[in-house]
C-alpha positions as MATLAB code, in Angstrom:
seq = 'MLVFFGVGSLVLAGDYINAVGISFAFGFTLIVVAFAFGRISGCHINPAVTLGMLLARRMDIRAAIEYWVAQLVGGIVGAALLFLLAKQVPRLVTDDAFGSNGYGGRSPVGIGGGGAFLAEVLLTLLLVFIYLTVTGKVTMVAAEPVPVGLALTAVNLVGIPLTWTSVNPARSLGPALFAGGGALSQLWLFLVAPMIGGVLAAGLHMLTHPGHPVAEEEREQVTGPRPHMPWGRRLGGRRPGAGGPEAGGPEPGGPETKPPEAA';
ca = [
     -12.864    3.963    2.091;
     -11.807    1.021   -0.039;
     -14.035   -1.373    1.901;
     -16.966    1.009    2.151;
     -17.040    1.990   -1.523;
     -15.461   -1.067   -3.150;
     -17.207   -3.791   -1.154;
     -20.233   -1.492   -0.925;
     -20.561   -1.521   -4.701;
     -20.804   -5.314   -4.505;
     -23.218   -5.426   -1.555;
     -25.507   -2.563   -2.481;
     -25.249   -2.273   -6.259;
     -23.893   -5.586   -7.509;
     -27.136   -6.520   -9.292;
     -27.041   -3.248  -11.215;
     -23.386   -2.786  -12.145;
     -22.172   -6.422  -12.285;
     -18.529   -7.498  -12.098;
     -17.233   -4.805  -14.452;
     -18.800   -2.014  -12.438;
     -17.581   -3.487   -9.161;
     -14.053   -3.753  -10.557;
     -14.037   -0.110  -11.584;
     -15.463    0.903   -8.207;
     -12.459   -0.711   -6.502;
      -9.982    0.771   -8.988;
     -11.416    4.282   -8.998;
     -11.625    4.324   -5.207;
      -7.961    3.385   -4.918;
      -6.982    6.075   -7.421;
      -8.811    8.914   -5.675;
      -7.736    7.810   -2.192;
      -4.138    7.483   -3.372;
      -4.217   10.988   -4.838;
      -5.514   12.222   -1.479;
      -3.146   10.310    0.825;
      -0.388    8.924   -1.387;
       2.030   11.742   -0.548;
       1.448   11.164    3.169;
       1.686    7.400    3.595;
       1.853    5.817    0.150;
      -1.778    4.719    0.495;
      -0.940    1.032    0.706;
      -4.274    0.196    2.408;
      -3.222   -3.408    1.936;
      -1.009   -5.521    4.257;
       0.400   -7.384    1.249;
       1.620   -4.136   -0.311;
       3.198   -3.074    2.980;
       4.926   -6.468    3.210;
       6.335   -5.947   -0.278;
       7.597   -2.500    0.725;
       9.174   -3.968    3.852;
      10.980   -6.702    1.907;
      12.091   -4.117   -0.650;
      13.720   -2.278    2.272;
      11.713    0.880    1.824;
      10.487    0.849    5.411;
      11.449   -0.741    8.709;
       9.572   -3.416   10.655;
       8.148   -0.997   13.209;
       6.600    1.182   10.513;
       5.240   -1.922    8.748;
       3.543   -3.139   11.940;
       1.961    0.277   12.429;
       0.692    0.176    8.833;
      -0.733   -3.341    9.302;
      -2.605   -2.362   12.457;
      -4.048    0.723   10.777;
      -5.085   -1.245    7.681;
      -6.868   -3.991    9.615;
      -8.629   -1.495   11.870;
      -9.613    0.552    8.825;
     -11.030   -2.514    7.086;
     -13.145   -3.375   10.137;
     -14.410    0.199   10.551;
     -15.270    0.451    6.860;
     -17.158   -2.844    7.032;
     -19.028   -1.688   10.151;
     -20.202    1.479    8.436;
     -21.225   -0.494    5.363;
     -23.064   -3.045    7.531;
     -24.979   -0.229    9.232;
     -26.040    1.136    5.847;
     -26.863   -2.296    4.415;
     -29.239   -2.990    7.313;
     -31.350   -0.047    6.150;
     -32.055   -1.782    2.825;
     -35.131   -4.048    3.001;
     -34.611   -7.739    2.186;
     -30.854   -7.329    1.732;
     -29.144  -10.522    2.927;
     -25.864  -10.072    4.801;
     -25.487  -13.429    6.602;
     -22.670  -15.494    5.052;
     -22.479  -12.958    2.238;
     -21.859   -9.217    2.675;
     -19.221   -9.030   -0.037;
     -17.009  -11.593    1.664;
     -14.583  -13.798   -0.240;
     -15.038  -17.507   -0.721;
     -14.317  -20.688   -2.646;
     -16.203  -23.887   -3.338;
     -19.911  -23.257   -2.889;
     -19.220  -19.625   -2.003;
     -17.435  -18.922   -5.292;
     -19.435  -17.672   -8.304;
     -17.803  -20.340  -10.505;
     -17.305  -22.933   -7.761;
     -13.506  -22.854   -7.785;
     -11.925  -25.122   -5.163;
      -9.628  -24.153   -2.335;
      -6.434  -24.931   -4.243;
      -7.492  -22.933   -7.271;
      -8.616  -20.039   -5.086;
      -5.279  -20.041   -3.271;
      -3.348  -19.987   -6.539;
      -5.546  -17.242   -7.979;
      -5.137  -15.021   -4.937;
      -1.367  -15.487   -4.897;
      -0.976  -14.633   -8.583;
      -3.392  -11.692   -8.551;
      -1.736  -10.207   -5.478;
       1.675  -10.710   -7.055;
       0.588   -8.533   -9.981;
      -0.856   -5.804   -7.773;
       2.110   -5.568   -5.395;
       4.601   -5.778   -8.256;
       2.947   -2.755   -9.895;
       3.109   -0.848   -6.605;
       6.834   -1.577   -6.280;
       7.603   -0.847   -9.917;
       5.834    2.471  -10.446;
       7.033    3.909   -7.129;
      10.612    4.481   -6.073;
       9.828    4.983   -2.409;
       7.091    4.468    0.185;
       4.862    7.327   -0.918;
       3.086    7.881   -4.231;
       3.467   11.137   -6.103;
       2.473   12.653   -9.433;
       0.461   10.184  -11.537;
       1.597    7.019   -9.734;
      -1.910    6.312   -8.292;
      -3.278    5.738  -11.792;
      -1.388    2.527  -12.687;
      -1.963    0.977   -9.259;
      -5.670    1.766   -9.527;
      -5.836    0.260  -13.002;
      -3.976   -2.810  -11.731;
      -6.575   -3.266   -8.984;
      -9.319   -2.921  -11.587;
      -7.736   -5.612  -13.780;
      -7.214   -7.877  -10.786;
     -10.890   -7.588   -9.840;
     -12.066   -8.230  -13.398;
     -10.336  -11.609  -13.247;
     -10.825  -12.401   -9.581;
     -14.461  -11.515   -8.899;
     -15.858  -14.581  -10.721;
     -13.322  -16.766   -8.897;
     -13.253  -15.652   -5.261;
     -14.914  -12.215   -5.229;
     -11.277  -10.975   -5.230;
      -9.410  -10.372   -2.040;
      -5.714   -9.628   -2.807;
      -5.949   -7.684    0.453;
      -6.295   -9.244    3.922;
      -7.754   -6.016    5.334;
     -10.451   -6.009    2.639;
     -11.318   -9.629    3.493;
     -11.247   -9.394    7.286;
     -13.835   -6.673    7.814;
     -16.668   -8.104    5.677;
     -16.031  -11.665    6.939;
     -16.468  -10.573   10.566;
     -19.942   -9.228    9.798;
     -20.931  -11.997    7.377;
     -20.067  -14.857    9.737;
     -20.661  -18.517    8.833;
     -18.655  -19.828    5.887;
     -17.019  -16.442    5.367;
     -15.170  -16.806    8.658;
     -14.252  -20.469    8.146;
     -12.674  -19.650    4.758;
     -11.085  -16.379    5.848;
      -7.665  -17.970    6.496;
      -7.059  -18.424    2.776;
      -7.638  -14.730    2.064;
      -5.298  -13.724    4.858;
      -2.448  -16.064    3.895;
      -2.500  -16.190    0.072;
      -2.225  -12.410   -0.499;
       0.742  -12.187    1.857;
       2.520  -14.944   -0.068;
       1.775  -13.032   -3.248;
       3.378   -9.949   -1.681;
       6.534  -11.910   -0.841;
       6.785  -13.270   -4.388;
       6.207   -9.803   -5.849;
       9.065   -8.385   -3.778;
      11.361  -11.177   -4.926;
      10.391  -10.723   -8.569;
      10.899   -6.981   -8.301;
      14.410   -7.478   -6.944;
      15.219   -9.635   -9.975;
      13.731   -7.338  -12.609;
      14.649   -4.000  -11.043;
      17.969   -4.434   -9.204;
      19.134   -1.306   -7.459;
      15.727    0.368   -7.687;
      16.327    3.767   -6.008;
      14.943    4.605   -2.593;
      14.819    8.301   -1.806;
      16.663    9.171    1.396;
      14.061   11.699    2.402;
      11.355    9.032    2.125;
      13.371    6.625    4.279;
      13.671    9.347    6.902;
       9.959   10.060    6.685;
       9.110    6.465    7.596;
      11.937    5.531    9.974;
      12.683    8.953   11.424;
      15.556   11.281   10.638;
      19.009    9.809   11.042;
      21.320   11.990   13.133;
      24.211   13.083   10.975;
      26.144   16.139    9.928;
      26.834   17.373    6.410;
      29.562   15.381    4.779;
      33.015   16.615    5.628;
      31.877   19.483    7.878;
      32.310   20.300   11.530;
      29.983   22.215   13.801;
      29.930   25.815   12.739;
      30.023   24.899    9.061;
      33.798   24.678    8.713;
      35.321   21.810    6.733;
      38.121   19.793    8.341;
      41.430   21.207    7.135;
      39.783   24.386    5.926;
      41.854   27.513    6.027;
      42.231   29.339    9.331;
      44.841   30.044   11.933;
      44.041   26.969   14.023;
      44.267   24.704   10.949;
      47.534   26.131    9.705;
      45.878   27.887    6.823;
      46.094   31.517    5.794;
      44.686   34.183    8.031;
      41.259   35.425    7.052;
      41.539   38.190    4.569;
      40.285   41.720    5.120;
      40.327   44.994    3.285;
      43.759   45.826    4.678;
      45.242   42.588    3.313;
      43.994   43.002   -0.248;
      46.590   43.565   -2.956;
      46.783   47.121   -4.229;
      45.157   46.317   -7.548;
      42.208   44.712   -5.728;
      41.831   47.803   -3.597;
];
């Protein structure tokens, strides 16, 4: 959805809504998708965000790998659907374009590779940091999708003139596969830089928010329930050392053992 609607706004409507409209298309799409799926998976839809969650110890490596596979496949499928639609538009050029990211001659302002790398790292750092800060677990609940959507909007407002804004390897991979040419040769930067930004965001979050809580039920949701028994209880619901004949405690009371005044 993010690739189809976000990148689609660039490919199909970029001449009409410009960078501001494209930025809001990305941000609004993330907000509505996060409201729909945030309680289920956290709606990361971004390998860099999942990496930040992994380093923040909110999920295990197996869950993170499953998220990464799903995100990359989703980005490719979204780009395929968008490519199919774009081919129905007369005179629409998709070769070496198609909303793909780029630097040098493929950047709107001509930023070089070093500048593009730095921009992608810093912009991703902001986005992932917001994810980690406004959530206390893997999932998103209540109004948490709003700040992450606004952060993506702000990131795109700055990044579109520089690199067409990646901050998301899954967002970059799908369009580059269908654009070909220079988009594929420059793809490495938009796979590596966002992941570095995710690592830095996790480190910064640990410094600024030490001991940020992680809900136990959310950890179980991602890693599976941990076999345990209620604290201090045995099977059958009896506490160790609780009263009873086998524990040396008083015999269970009954009507015949009540004091006269209680009767």
